[in-house]
mmCIF file of C-alpha atoms in Angstrom:
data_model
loop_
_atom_site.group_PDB
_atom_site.id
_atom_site.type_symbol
_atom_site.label_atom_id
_atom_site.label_comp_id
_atom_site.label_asym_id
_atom_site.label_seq_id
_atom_site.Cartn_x
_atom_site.Cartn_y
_atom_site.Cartn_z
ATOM 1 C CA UNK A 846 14.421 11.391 5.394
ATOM 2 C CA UNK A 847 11.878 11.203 7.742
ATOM 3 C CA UNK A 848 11.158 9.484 10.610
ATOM 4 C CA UNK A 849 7.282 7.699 11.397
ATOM 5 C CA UNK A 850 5.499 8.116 14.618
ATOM 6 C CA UNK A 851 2.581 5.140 14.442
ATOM 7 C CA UNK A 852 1.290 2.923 13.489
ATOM 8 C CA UNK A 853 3.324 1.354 16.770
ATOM 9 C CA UNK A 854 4.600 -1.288 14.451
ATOM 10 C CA UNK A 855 6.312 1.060 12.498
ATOM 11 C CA UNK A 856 7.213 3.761 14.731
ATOM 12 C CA UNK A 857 10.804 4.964 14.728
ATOM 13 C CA UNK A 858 11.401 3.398 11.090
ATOM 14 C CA UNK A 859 12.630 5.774 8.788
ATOM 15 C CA UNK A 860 11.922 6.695 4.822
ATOM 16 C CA UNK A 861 12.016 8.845 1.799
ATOM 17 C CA UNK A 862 8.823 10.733 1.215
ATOM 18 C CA UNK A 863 7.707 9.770 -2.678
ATOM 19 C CA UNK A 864 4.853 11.713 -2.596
ATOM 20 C CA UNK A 865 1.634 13.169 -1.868
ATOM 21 C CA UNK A 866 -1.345 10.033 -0.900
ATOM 22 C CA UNK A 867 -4.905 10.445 -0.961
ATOM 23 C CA UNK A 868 -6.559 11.223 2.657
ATOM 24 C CA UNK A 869 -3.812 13.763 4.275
ATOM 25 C CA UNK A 870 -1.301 11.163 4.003
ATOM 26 C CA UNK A 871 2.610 11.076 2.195
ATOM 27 C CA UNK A 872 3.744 7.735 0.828
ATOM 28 C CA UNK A 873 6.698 7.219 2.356
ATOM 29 C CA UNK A 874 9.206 3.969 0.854
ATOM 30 C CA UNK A 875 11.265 2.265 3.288
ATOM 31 C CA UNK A 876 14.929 1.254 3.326
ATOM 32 C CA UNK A 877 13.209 -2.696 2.186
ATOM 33 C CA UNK A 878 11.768 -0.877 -0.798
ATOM 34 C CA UNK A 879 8.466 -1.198 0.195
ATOM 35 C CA UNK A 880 6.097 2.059 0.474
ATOM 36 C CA UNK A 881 3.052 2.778 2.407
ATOM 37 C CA UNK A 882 1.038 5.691 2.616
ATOM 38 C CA UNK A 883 1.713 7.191 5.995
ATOM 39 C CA UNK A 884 -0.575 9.531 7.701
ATOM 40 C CA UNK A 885 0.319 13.529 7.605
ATOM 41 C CA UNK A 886 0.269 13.061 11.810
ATOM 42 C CA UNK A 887 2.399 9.910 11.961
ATOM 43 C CA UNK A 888 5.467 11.641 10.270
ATOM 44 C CA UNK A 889 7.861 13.352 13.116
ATOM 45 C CA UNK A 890 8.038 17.149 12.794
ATOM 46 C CA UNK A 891 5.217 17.706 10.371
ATOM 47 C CA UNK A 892 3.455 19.722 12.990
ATOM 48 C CA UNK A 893 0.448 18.127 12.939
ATOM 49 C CA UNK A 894 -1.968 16.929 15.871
ATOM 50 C CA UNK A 895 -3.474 13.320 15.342
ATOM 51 C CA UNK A 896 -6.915 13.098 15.115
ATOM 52 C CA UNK A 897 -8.703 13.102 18.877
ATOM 53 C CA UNK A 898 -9.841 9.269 18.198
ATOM 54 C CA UNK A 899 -5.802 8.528 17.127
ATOM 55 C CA UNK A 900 -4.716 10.688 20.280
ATOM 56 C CA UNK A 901 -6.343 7.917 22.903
ATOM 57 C CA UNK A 902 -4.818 4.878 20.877
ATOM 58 C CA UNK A 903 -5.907 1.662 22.917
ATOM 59 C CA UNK A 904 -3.619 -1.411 22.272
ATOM 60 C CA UNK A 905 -5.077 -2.897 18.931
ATOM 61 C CA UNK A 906 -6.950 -5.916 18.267
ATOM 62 C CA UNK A 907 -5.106 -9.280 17.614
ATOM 63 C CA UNK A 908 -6.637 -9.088 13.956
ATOM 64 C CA UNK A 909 -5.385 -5.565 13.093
ATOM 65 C CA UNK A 910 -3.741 -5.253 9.797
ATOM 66 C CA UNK A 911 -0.550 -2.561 10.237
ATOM 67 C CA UNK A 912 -0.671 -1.901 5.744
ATOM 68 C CA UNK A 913 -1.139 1.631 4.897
ATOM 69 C CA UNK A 914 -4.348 1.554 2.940
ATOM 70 C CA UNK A 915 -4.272 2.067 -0.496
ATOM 71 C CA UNK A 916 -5.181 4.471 -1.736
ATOM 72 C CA UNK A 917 -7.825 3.781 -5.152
ATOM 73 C CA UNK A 918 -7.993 6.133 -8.213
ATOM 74 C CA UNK A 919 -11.385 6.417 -9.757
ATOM 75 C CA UNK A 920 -12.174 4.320 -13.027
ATOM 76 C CA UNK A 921 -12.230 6.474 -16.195
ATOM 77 C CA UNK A 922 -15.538 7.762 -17.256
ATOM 78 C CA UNK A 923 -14.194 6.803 -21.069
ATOM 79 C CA UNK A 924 -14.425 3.355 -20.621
ATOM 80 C CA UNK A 925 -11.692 3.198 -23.402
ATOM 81 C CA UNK A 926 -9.167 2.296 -21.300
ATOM 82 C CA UNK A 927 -8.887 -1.225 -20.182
ATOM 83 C CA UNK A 928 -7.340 -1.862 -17.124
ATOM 84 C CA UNK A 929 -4.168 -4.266 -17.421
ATOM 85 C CA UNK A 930 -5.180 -6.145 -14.378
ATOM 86 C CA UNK A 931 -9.127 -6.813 -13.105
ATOM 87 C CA UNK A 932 -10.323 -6.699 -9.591
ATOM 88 C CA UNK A 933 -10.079 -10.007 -8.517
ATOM 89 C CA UNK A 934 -7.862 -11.098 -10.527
ATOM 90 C CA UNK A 935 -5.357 -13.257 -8.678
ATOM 91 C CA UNK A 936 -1.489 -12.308 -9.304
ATOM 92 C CA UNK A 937 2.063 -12.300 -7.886
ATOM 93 C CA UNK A 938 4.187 -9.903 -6.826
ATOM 94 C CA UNK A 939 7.700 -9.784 -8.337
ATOM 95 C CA UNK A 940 9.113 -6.941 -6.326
ATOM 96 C CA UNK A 941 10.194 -5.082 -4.246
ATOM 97 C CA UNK A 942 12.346 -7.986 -2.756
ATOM 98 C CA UNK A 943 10.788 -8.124 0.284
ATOM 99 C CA UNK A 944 7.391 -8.805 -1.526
ATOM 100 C CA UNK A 945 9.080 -10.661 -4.317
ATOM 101 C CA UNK A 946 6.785 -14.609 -4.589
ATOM 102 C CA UNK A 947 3.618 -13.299 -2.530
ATOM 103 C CA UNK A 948 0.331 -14.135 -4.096
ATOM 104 C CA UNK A 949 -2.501 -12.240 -3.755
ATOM 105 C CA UNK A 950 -5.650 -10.729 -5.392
ATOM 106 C CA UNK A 951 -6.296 -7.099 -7.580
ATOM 107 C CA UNK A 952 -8.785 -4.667 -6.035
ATOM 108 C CA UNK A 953 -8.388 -2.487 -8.086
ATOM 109 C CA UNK A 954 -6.156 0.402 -9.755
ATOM 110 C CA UNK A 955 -4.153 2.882 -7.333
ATOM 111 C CA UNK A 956 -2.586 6.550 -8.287
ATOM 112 C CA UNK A 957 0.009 6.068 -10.834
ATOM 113 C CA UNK A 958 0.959 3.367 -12.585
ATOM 114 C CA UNK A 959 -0.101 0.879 -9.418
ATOM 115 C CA UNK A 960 -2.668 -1.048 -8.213
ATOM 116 C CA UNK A 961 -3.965 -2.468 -4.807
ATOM 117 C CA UNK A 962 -3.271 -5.787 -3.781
ATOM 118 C CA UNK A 963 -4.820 -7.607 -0.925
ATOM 119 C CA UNK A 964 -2.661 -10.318 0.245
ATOM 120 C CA UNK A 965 -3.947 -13.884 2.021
ATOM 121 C CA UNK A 966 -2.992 -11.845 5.816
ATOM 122 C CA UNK A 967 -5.744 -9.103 4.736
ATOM 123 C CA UNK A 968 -3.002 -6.429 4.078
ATOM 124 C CA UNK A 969 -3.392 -4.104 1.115
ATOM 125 C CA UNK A 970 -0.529 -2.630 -0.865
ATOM 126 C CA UNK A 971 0.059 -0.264 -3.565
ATOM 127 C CA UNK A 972 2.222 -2.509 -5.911
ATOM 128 C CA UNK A 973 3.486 -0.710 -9.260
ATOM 129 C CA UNK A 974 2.151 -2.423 -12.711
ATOM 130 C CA UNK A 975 5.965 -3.481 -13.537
ATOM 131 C CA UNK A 976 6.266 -5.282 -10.242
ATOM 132 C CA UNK A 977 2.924 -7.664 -11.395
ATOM 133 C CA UNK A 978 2.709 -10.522 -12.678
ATOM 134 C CA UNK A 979 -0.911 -12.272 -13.942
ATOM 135 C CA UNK A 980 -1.313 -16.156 -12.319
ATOM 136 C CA UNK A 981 -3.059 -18.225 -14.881
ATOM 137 C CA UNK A 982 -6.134 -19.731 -13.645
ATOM 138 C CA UNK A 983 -4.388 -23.292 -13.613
ATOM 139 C CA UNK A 984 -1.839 -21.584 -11.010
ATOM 140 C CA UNK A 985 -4.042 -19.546 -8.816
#
């Protein structure tokens, strides 16, 4: 388990690292079930300075999003394999439970089997394929 250091709204929270994330960052999942990718400095104990334009941290703007960013993988250079979901497609999440109902729209696919999700607040998640469900256009 470890314990996360910023972003403020998530410092002192505490996870399971998953795995390595693009951009010196772990994802890290919650106790809700939701994971984020957490930067390398932000994780207690892993011995690592922030950044010098992280160390003077000024109180954020009103608009700031707190979502890990997700991290993209790069489309195939095949072009035989066709994604399961389309950036912009709209779609709804049916889990983890805390995410379970929200609506929001493909930006495209993530490492794994995920992809990102931008949600109507602005915040982008990594969602796993399984945890997707396509809207119909009649519904979105």
């Amino acid at each position: 388990r470890v314990t996360i250091t910023g972003p403020l709204a998530m410092a002192g929270k505490q996870g399971t690292v998953v795995g390595p994330a693009l951009d010196d960052a772990f994802s890290v999942r919650f106790d809700s079930g939701s994971v984020f990718n957490i930067q390398v400095h932000n994780i207690q104990g892993s011995g690592i300075a922030p950044p010098a334009a992280a160390a003077s941290y000024a109180a954020p703007a009103a608009t700031t999003s707190y979502a890990a960013p997700a991290a993209t993988a790069a489309p195939t250079a095949s072009g035989d394999d066709e994604l399961e979901f389309q950036p912009g497609q709209k779609v709804e999440i049916m889990g983890p439970p805390a995410m379970a109902g929200k609506r929001g729209e493909v930006i495209g696919p993530a490492l794994d089997s995920a992809f990102a999700v931008r949600f109507e607040s602005g915040s982008v998640f990594n969602i796993e394929t399984g945890n997707i469900r396509a809207l119909s256009m009649a519904m979105a």
